[in-house]
Coordinates of C-alpha atoms in Angstrom, one line a residue:
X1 CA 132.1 70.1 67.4
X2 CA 129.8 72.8 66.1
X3 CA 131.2 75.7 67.9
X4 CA 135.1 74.5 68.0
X5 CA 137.6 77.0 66.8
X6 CA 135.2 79.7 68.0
X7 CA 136.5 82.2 70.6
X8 CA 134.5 82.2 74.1
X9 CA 134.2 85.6 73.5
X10 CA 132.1 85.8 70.6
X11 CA 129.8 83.1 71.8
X12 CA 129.0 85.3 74.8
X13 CA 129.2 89.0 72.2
X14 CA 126.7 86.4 70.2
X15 CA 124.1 85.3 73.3
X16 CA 124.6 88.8 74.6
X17 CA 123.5 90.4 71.0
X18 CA 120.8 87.5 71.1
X19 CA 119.4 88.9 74.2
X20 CA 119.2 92.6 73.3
X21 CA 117.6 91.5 70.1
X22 CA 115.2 89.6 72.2
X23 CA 114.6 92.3 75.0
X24 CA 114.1 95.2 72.1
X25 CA 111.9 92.8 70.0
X26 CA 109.8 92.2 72.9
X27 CA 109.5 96.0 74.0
X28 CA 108.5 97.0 70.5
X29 CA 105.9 94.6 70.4
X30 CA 104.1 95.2 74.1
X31 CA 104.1 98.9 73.1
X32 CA 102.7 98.6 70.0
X33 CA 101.5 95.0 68.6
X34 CA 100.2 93.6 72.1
X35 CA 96.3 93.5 72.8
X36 CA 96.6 96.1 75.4
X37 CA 98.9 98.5 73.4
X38 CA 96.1 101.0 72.8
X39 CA 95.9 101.4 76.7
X40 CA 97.1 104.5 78.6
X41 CA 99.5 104.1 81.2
X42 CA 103.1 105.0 81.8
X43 CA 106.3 103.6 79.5
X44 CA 107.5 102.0 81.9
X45 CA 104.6 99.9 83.1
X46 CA 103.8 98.4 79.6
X47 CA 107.6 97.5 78.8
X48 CA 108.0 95.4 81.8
X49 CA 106.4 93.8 85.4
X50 CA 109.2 94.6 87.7
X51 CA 107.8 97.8 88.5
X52 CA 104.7 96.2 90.3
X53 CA 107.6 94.5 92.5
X54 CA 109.4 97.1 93.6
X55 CA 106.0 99.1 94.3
X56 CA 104.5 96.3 96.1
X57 CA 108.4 95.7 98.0
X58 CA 108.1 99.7 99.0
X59 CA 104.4 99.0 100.0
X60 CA 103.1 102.1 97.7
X61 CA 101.2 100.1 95.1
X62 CA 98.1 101.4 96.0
X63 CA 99.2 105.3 96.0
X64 CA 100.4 104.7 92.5
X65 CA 97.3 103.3 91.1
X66 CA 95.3 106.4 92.4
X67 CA 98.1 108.6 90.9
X68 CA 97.6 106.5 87.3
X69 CA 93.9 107.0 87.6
X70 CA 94.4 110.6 88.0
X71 CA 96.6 110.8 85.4
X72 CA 95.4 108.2 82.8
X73 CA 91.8 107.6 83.7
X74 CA 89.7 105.1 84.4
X75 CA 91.5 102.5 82.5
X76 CA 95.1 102.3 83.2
X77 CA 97.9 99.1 81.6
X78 CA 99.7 98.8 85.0
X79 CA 101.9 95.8 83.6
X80 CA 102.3 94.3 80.2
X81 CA 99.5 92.4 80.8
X82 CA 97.3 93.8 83.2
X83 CA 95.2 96.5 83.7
X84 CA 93.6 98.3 86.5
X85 CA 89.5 99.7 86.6
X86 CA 88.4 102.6 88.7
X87 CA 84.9 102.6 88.1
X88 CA 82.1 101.2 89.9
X89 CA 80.4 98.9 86.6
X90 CA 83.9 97.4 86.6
X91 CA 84.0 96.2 89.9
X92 CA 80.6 94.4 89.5
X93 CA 81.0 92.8 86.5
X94 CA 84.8 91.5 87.3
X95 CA 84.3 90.4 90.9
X96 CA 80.4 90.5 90.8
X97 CA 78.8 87.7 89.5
X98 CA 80.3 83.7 89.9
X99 CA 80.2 83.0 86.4
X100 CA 82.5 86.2 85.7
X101 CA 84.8 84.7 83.0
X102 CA 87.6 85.3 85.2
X103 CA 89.2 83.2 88.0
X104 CA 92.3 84.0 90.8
X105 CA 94.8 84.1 89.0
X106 CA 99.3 82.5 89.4
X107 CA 99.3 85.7 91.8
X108 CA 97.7 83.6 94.8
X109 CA 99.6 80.8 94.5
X110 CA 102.4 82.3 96.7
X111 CA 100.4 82.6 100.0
X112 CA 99.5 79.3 101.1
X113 CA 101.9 76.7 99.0
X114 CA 104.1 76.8 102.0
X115 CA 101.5 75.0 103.9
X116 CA 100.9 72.7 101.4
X117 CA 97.1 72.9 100.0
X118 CA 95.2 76.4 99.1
X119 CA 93.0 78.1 101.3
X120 CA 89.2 79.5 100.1
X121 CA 90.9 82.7 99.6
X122 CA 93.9 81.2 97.3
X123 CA 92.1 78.4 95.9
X124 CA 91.9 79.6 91.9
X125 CA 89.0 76.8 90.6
X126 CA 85.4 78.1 91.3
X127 CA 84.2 74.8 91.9
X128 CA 86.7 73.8 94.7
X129 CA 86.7 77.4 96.3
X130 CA 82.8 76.5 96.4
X131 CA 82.9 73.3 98.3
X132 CA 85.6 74.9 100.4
X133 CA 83.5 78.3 101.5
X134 CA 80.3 75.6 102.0
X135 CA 82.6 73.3 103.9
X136 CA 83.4 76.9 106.3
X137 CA 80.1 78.3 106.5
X138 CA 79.2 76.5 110.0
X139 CA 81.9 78.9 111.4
X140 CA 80.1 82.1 109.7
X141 CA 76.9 81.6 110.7
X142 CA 74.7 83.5 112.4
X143 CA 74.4 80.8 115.1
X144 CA 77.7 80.4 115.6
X145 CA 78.0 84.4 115.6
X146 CA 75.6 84.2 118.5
X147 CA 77.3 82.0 120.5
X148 CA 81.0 83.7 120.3
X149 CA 79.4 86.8 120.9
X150 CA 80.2 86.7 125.0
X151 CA 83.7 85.4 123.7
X152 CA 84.4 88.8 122.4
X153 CA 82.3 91.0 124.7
X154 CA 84.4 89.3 127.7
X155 CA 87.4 90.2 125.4
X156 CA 86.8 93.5 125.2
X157 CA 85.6 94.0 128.6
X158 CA 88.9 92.7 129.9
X159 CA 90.9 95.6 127.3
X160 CA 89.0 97.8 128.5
X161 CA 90.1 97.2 131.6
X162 CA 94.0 96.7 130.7
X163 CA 94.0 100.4 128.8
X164 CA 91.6 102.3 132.0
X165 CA 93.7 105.2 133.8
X166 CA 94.4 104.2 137.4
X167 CA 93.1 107.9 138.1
X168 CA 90.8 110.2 137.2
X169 CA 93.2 111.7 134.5
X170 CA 94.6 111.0 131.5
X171 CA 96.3 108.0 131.3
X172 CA 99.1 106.2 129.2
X173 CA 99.6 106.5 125.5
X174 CA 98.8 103.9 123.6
X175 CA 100.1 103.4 120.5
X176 CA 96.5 102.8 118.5
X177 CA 98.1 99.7 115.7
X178 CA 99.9 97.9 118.3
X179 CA 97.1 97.8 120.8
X180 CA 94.4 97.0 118.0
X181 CA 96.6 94.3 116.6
X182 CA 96.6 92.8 120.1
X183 CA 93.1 92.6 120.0
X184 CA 92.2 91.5 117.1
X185 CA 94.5 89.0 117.6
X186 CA 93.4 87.6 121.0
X187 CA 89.9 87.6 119.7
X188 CA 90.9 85.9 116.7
X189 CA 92.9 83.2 118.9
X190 CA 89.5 82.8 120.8
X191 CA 87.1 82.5 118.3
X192 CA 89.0 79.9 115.7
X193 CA 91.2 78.0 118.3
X194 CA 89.4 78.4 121.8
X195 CA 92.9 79.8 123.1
X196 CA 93.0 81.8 125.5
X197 CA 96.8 84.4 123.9
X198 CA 96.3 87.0 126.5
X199 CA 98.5 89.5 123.8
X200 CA 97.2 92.8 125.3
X201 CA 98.0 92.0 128.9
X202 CA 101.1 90.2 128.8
X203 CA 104.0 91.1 126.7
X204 CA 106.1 87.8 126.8
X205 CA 102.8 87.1 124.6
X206 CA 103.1 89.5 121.9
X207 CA 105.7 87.3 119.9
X208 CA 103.2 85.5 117.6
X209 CA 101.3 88.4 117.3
X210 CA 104.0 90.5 115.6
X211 CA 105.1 88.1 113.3
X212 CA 101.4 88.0 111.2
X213 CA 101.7 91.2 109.2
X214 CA 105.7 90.9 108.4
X215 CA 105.2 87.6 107.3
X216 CA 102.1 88.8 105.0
X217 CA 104.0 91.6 103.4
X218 CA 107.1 89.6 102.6
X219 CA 104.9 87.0 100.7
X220 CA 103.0 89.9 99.2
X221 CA 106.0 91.3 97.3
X222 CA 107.4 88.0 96.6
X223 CA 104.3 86.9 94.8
X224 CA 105.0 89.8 92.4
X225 CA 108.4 88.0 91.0
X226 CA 108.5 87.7 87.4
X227 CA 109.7 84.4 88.3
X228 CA 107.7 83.5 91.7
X229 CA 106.8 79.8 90.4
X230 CA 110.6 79.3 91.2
X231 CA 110.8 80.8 94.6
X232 CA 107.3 79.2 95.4
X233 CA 109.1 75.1 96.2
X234 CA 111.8 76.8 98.3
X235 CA 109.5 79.1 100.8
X236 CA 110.0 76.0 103.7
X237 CA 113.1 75.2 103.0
X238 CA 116.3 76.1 105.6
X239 CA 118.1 78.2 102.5
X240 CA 115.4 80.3 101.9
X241 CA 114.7 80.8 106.0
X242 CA 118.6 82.0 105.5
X243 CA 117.8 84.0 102.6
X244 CA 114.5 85.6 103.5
X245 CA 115.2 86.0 107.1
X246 CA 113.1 86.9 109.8
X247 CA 109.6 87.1 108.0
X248 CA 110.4 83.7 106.4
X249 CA 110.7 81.8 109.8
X250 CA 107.6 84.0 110.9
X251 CA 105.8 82.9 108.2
X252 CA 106.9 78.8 108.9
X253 CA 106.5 79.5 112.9
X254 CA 102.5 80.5 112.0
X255 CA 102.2 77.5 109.9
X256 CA 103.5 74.9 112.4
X257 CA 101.2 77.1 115.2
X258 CA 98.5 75.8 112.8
X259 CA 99.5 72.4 112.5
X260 CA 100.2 72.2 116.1
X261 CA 96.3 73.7 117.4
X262 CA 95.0 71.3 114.7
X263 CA 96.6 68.3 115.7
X264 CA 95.8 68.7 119.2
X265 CA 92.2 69.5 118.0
X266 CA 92.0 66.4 115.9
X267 CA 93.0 64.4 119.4
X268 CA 90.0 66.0 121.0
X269 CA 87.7 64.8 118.5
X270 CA 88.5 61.5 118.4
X271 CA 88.4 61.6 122.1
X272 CA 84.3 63.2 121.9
X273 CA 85.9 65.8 124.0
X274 CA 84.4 68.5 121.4
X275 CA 80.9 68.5 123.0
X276 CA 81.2 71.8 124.6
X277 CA 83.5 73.4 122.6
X278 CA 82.2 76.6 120.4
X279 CA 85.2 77.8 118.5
X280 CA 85.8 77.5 114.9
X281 CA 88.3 74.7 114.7
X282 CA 86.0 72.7 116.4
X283 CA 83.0 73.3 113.9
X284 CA 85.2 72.6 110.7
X285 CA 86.7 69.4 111.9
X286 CA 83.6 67.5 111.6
X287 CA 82.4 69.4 108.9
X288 CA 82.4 68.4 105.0
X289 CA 81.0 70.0 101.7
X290 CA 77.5 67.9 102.0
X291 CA 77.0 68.9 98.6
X292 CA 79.7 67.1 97.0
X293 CA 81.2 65.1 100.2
X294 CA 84.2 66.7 100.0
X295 CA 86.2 66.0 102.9
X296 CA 89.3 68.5 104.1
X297 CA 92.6 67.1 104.4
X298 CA 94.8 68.0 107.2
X299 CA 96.8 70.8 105.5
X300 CA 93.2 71.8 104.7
X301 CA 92.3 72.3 108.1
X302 CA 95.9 73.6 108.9
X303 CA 95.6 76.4 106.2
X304 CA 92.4 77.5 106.4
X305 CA 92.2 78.0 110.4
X306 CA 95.2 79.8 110.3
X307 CA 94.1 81.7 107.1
X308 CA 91.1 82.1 109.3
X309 CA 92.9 83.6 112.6
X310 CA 95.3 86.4 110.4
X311 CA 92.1 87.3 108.0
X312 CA 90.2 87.9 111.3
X313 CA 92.5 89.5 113.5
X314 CA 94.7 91.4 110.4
X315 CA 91.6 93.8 108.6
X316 CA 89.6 94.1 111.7
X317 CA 93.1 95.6 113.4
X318 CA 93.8 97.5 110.7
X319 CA 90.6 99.1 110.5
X320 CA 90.4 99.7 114.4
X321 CA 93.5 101.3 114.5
X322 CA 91.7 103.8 111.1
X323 CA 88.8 104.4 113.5
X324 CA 91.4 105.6 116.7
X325 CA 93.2 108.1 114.2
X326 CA 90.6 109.7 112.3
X327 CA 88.4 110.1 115.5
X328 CA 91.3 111.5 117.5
X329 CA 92.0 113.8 114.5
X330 CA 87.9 115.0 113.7
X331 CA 86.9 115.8 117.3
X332 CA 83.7 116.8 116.2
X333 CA 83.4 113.5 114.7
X334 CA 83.9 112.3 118.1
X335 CA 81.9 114.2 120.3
X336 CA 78.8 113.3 118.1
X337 CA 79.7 109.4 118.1
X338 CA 80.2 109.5 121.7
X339 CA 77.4 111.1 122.4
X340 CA 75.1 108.5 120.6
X341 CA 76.8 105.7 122.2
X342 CA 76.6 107.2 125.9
X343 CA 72.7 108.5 125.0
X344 CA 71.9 104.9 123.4
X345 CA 73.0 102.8 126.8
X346 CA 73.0 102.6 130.1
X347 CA 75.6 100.3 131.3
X348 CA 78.6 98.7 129.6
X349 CA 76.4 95.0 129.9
X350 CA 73.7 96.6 127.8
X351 CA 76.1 96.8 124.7
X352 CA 75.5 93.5 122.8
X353 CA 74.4 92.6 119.2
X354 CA 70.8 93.9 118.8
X355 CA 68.3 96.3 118.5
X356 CA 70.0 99.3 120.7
X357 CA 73.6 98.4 118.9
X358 CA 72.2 98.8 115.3
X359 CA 70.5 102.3 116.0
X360 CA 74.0 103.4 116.1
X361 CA 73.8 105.0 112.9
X362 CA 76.2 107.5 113.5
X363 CA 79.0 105.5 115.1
X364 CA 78.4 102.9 111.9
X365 CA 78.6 105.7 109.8
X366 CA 82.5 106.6 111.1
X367 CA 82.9 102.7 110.7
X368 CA 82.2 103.1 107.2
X369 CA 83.9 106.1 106.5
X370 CA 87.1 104.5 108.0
X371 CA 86.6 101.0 105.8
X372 CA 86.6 103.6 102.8
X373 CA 89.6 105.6 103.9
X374 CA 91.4 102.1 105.4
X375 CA 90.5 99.0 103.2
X376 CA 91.6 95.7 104.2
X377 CA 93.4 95.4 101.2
X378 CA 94.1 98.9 99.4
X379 CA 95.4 97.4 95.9
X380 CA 93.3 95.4 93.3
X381 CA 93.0 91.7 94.0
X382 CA 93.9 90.6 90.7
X383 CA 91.5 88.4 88.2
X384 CA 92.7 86.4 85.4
X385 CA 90.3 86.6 82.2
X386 CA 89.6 82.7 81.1
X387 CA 89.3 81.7 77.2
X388 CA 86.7 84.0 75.4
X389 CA 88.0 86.9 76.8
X390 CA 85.6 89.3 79.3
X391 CA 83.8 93.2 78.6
X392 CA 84.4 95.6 80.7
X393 CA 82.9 98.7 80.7
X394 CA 82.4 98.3 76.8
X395 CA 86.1 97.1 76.3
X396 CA 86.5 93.4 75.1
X397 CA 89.4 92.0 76.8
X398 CA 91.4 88.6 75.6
X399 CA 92.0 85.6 77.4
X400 CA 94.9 86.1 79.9
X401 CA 94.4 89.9 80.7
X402 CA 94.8 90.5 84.2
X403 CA 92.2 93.0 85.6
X404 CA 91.5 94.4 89.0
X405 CA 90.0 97.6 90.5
X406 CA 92.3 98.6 93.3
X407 CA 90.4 100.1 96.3
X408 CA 92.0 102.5 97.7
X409 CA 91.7 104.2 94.1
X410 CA 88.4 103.6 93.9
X411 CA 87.2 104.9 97.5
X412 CA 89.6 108.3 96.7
X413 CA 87.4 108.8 93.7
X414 CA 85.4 112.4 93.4
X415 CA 82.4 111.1 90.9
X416 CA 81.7 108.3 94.1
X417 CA 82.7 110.1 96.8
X418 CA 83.2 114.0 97.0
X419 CA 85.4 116.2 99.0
X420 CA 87.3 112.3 99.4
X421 CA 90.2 113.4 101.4
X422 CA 88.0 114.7 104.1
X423 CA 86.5 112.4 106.5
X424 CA 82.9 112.6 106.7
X425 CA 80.6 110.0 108.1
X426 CA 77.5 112.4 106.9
X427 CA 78.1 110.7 103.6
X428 CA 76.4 108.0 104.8
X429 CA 73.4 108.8 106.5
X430 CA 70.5 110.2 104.4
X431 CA 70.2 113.7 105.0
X432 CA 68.6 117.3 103.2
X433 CA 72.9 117.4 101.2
X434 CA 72.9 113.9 101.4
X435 CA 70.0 112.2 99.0
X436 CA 69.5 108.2 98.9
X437 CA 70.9 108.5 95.1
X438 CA 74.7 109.6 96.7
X439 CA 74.5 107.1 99.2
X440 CA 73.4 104.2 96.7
X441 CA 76.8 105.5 94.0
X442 CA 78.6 105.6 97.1
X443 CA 77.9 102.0 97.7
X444 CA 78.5 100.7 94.3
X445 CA 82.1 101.5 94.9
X446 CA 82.2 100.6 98.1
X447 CA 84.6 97.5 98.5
X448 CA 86.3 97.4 101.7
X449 CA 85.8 93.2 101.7
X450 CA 85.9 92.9 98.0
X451 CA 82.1 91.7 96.4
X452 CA 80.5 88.8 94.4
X453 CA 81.2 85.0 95.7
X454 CA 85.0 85.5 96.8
X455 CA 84.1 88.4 99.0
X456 CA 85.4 88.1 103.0
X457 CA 83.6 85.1 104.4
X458 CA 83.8 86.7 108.0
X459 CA 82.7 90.2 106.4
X460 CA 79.5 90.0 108.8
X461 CA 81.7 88.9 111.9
X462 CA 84.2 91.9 110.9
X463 CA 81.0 94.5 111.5
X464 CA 80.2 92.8 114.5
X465 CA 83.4 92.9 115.8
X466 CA 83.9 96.4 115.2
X467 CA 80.1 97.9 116.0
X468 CA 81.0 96.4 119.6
X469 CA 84.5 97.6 120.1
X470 CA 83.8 101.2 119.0
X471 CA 80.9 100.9 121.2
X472 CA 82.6 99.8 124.6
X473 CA 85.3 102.6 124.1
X474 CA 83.5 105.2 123.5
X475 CA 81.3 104.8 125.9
X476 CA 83.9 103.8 128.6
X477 CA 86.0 106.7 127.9
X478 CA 87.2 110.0 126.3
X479 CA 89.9 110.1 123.8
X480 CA 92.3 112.4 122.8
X481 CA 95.3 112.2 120.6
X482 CA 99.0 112.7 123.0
X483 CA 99.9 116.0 122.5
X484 CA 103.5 114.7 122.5
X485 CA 102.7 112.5 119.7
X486 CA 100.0 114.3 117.4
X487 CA 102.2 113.9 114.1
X488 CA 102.4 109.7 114.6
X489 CA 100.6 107.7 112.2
X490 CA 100.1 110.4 109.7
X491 CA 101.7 111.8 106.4
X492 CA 103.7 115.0 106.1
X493 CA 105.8 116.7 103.8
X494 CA 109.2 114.9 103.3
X495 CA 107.2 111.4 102.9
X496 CA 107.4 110.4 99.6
X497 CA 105.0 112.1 97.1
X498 CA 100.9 110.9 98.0
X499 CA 101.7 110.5 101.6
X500 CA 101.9 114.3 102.6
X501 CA 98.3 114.5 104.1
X502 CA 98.6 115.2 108.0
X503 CA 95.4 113.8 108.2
X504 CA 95.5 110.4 106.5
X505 CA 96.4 107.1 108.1
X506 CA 99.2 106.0 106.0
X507 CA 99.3 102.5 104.9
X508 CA 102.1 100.5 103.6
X509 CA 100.1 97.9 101.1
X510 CA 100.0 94.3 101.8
X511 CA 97.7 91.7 101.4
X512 CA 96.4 93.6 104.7
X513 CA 98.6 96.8 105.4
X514 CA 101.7 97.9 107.6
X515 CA 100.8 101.1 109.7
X516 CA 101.6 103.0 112.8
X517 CA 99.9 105.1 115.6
X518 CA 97.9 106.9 116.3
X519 CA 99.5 107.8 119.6
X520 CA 96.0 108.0 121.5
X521 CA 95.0 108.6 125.7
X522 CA 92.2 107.5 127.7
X523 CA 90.3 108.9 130.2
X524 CA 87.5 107.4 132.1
X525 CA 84.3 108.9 131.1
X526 CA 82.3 110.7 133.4
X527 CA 79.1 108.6 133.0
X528 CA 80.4 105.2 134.0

């Protein structure tokens, strides 16, 4: 034999030697012979990816990629091969137009192969993801918007009724992220499976509920493993349920929910028993692309209702719960959005999508504000450049390059936004300090749903969603922050560095985001 009379140990001295030779070779060459050497950024980041992991695992990602843009620039090498934009130009041209040269990249392909199929927010080939957002547009149209609208309204109205002081008083605290996740969630339930959760009034209920977000930020992380095409077979197995714990078998308990509502849908259907049903299921079951005839399978209409339910209920929760601190914590703020709402209607029955609603410019203004200071999704959603390589912002980058402009860097940007750490819903609204030029830079920026072709599909729904929920509260009742609880849901010094602002909703980055609080009161108002 080749290696016979050789020691063990200097096979393994040999492979070890092998390796360094390998690891040093490699280091030398992304630092100073790979495409993106010439890009700033920190050692570490162009040496290796494991950094992204541990940021992403820690659920800080996005406070380090405002830190590098501070540091760096606009232009920062985040990872050997990947590099993250803060400027408005980048944004357009890399999620802008659908013949970008770039497509979703391996990076997605951790958060739906557990179900089997991808959804239209995993799916990486244009033309697919096409059929697939055609197939789902009956559920996002405006008719269909129209019709759930009581859904939610009688929703709300029944909150509104869970969280009301039995006096005259202040009542309860709330914590603001449980009771928004609720919520969104019962909402959600109602508009995509016609089910009736009842998450805020019963807690027995709540089980489901909680699992969505844990479940999200475990595959978040995951999906940053140098190796994740590995873990990727094993996420529905038993060993990796052992492995992963908890948010593993959250993450299999929503997908077999989705299996479940869809198989029982599917019996409906073939009964005709669908006639007078409005939800969302029951409009994409006996839908197809009617451009190309494309017809979904059932792990298509297993992922994508339940990719439907958590993208729903997740980002508008999020941001509701954005809205409860940052009004709590700018009084002023609230007084003059309360005081629009209460001038603008009459009665609780006249708030509904329309002409009064929309003249809300104030109240959309702190909507706004809050989707800047809260997006959905604070990190970059990553692209993959495509053979012949893509310009960005006069920079020709090769095939392969993995680009992204993270939002929660961009919205914290000065040039876009001044005074950024401050919240200010004036920046909005045309005014004598506030010219149509500022708002129109402010809205190039702007990317709370992402932009271009793979931008939120519910994005309109979202709005609505929010427009009336701020609206019913606000004009229900007075809010205040529990004086036994002011600090909740903020930063403060001893956080780790970038979360020290008493004033900023902290977010732990997900694909959605992990927060707390505020620790809020009601009182009835006066008027109703």
């Amino acid at each position: 034999m080749l290696l016979e009379g050789i020691p063990i140990s200097s096979v393994l001295v040999a492979l070890v030697c092998t390796l360094l030779i390998y690891f040093v070779a490699l280091s030398i060459y992304r630092v100073t012979l790979h495409p993106l050497a010439k890009y700033p950024g920190p050692l570490r980041y162009k040496l290796s990816s494991w950094l992204l992991l541990w940021q992403a695992y820690k659920g800080n990602r996005h406070i380090w990629h405002l830190k590098d843009h501070e540091k760096y620039g606009p232009i920062v090498r985040i990872a050997p091969n990947a590099l993250s934009f803060n400027t408005d130009t980048a944004l357009s041209t890399i999620y802008g137009p659908r013949n970008a040269n770039v497509k979703k990249g391996e990076w997605y392909k951790t958060f739906d192969i557990a179900a089997g199929t991808y959804s239209s927010f995993t799916e990486t080939d244009k033309d697919k993801h096409a059929a697939k957002r055609r197939w789902l547009s009956v559920a996002f149209s405006a008719e269909c918007q129209r019709l759930n609208e009581p859904v939610i309204i009688d929703l709300l109205d029944r909150f509104c009724h869970h969280i009301e002081p039995s006096s005259d008083g202040w009542g309860a605290s709330w914590n603001g992220s449980e009771i928004a996740t609720y919520l969104g969630f019962d909402i959600m339930g109602s508009l995509v499976f016609g089910t009736d959760f009842q998450t805020v009034q019963n807690v027995k209920n709540r089980d489901l509920a909680n699992s969505v977000l844990p479940a999200s930020m475990f595959l978040y992380w995951i999906s940053y493993l140098p190796l994740a095409m590995l873990v990727r077979p094993l996420l529905r197995t038993k060993l990796f349920e052992i492995v992963g714990g908890k948010p593993v078998v959250d993450n299999n308990r929503l997908i077999d929910f989705g299996h479940e509502q869809v198989l029982a849908r599917d019996v409906e259907e073939k009964a005709g028993d669908l006639s007078g049903r409005k939800d969302f299921l029951s409009r994409i079951i006996k839908n197809h692309d009617k451009k190309t005839g494309w017809q979904p399978t059932q792990a298509d209409l297993d992922t994508e209702s339940l990719n439907m339910m958590n993208a729903g209920a997740d980002p508008y929760s999020s941001v509701l719960a954005g809205i409860f601190f940052y009004l709590v914590h700018n009084p002023e703020v609230l007084q003059k959005a309360t005081s629009e709402v209460r001038s603008t209607f009459a009665s609780p029955d006249e708030i509904v999508n329309g002409t009064k609603l929309n003249s809300c410019s104030y109240m959309y203004a702190c909507i706004e504000e809050t989707l800047r200071r809260t997006a959905g999704v604070p990190s970059h959603l990553p692209r993959e450049i495509l053979p012949g390589g893509l310009n960005v912002d006069g920079h020709h980058l090769p095939a392969g390059t993995v680009v992204g402009v993270p939002a929660y860097a961009i919205h914290h940007t000065p040039r876009y936004y001044p005074d950024p750490w401050s919240f200010r819903p004036e920046r909005w609204i045309e005014s004598e300090s506030v010219t149509r030029e500022n708002i129109e830079l402010a809205r190039k920026a702007f990317t709370p749903f992402s932009i271009g072709t793979r931008q939120c599909s519910g994005r309109n729904l979202a709005y609505l969603q929010l427009k009336l929920t701020v609206a019913h509260i606000l004009f229900r009742f007075d809010l205040r922050i529990d004086p036994d609880e002011s600090s909740r849901g903020g930063g403060h010094l001893g956080m780790e560095e970038g979360r020290e602002r008493e004033d900023e909703f902290q977010m732990w980055d997900a694909l959605g985001f992990g927060r707390d609080g505020p620790m809020i009161q009601f009182r009835k108002a006066a008027a109703t």
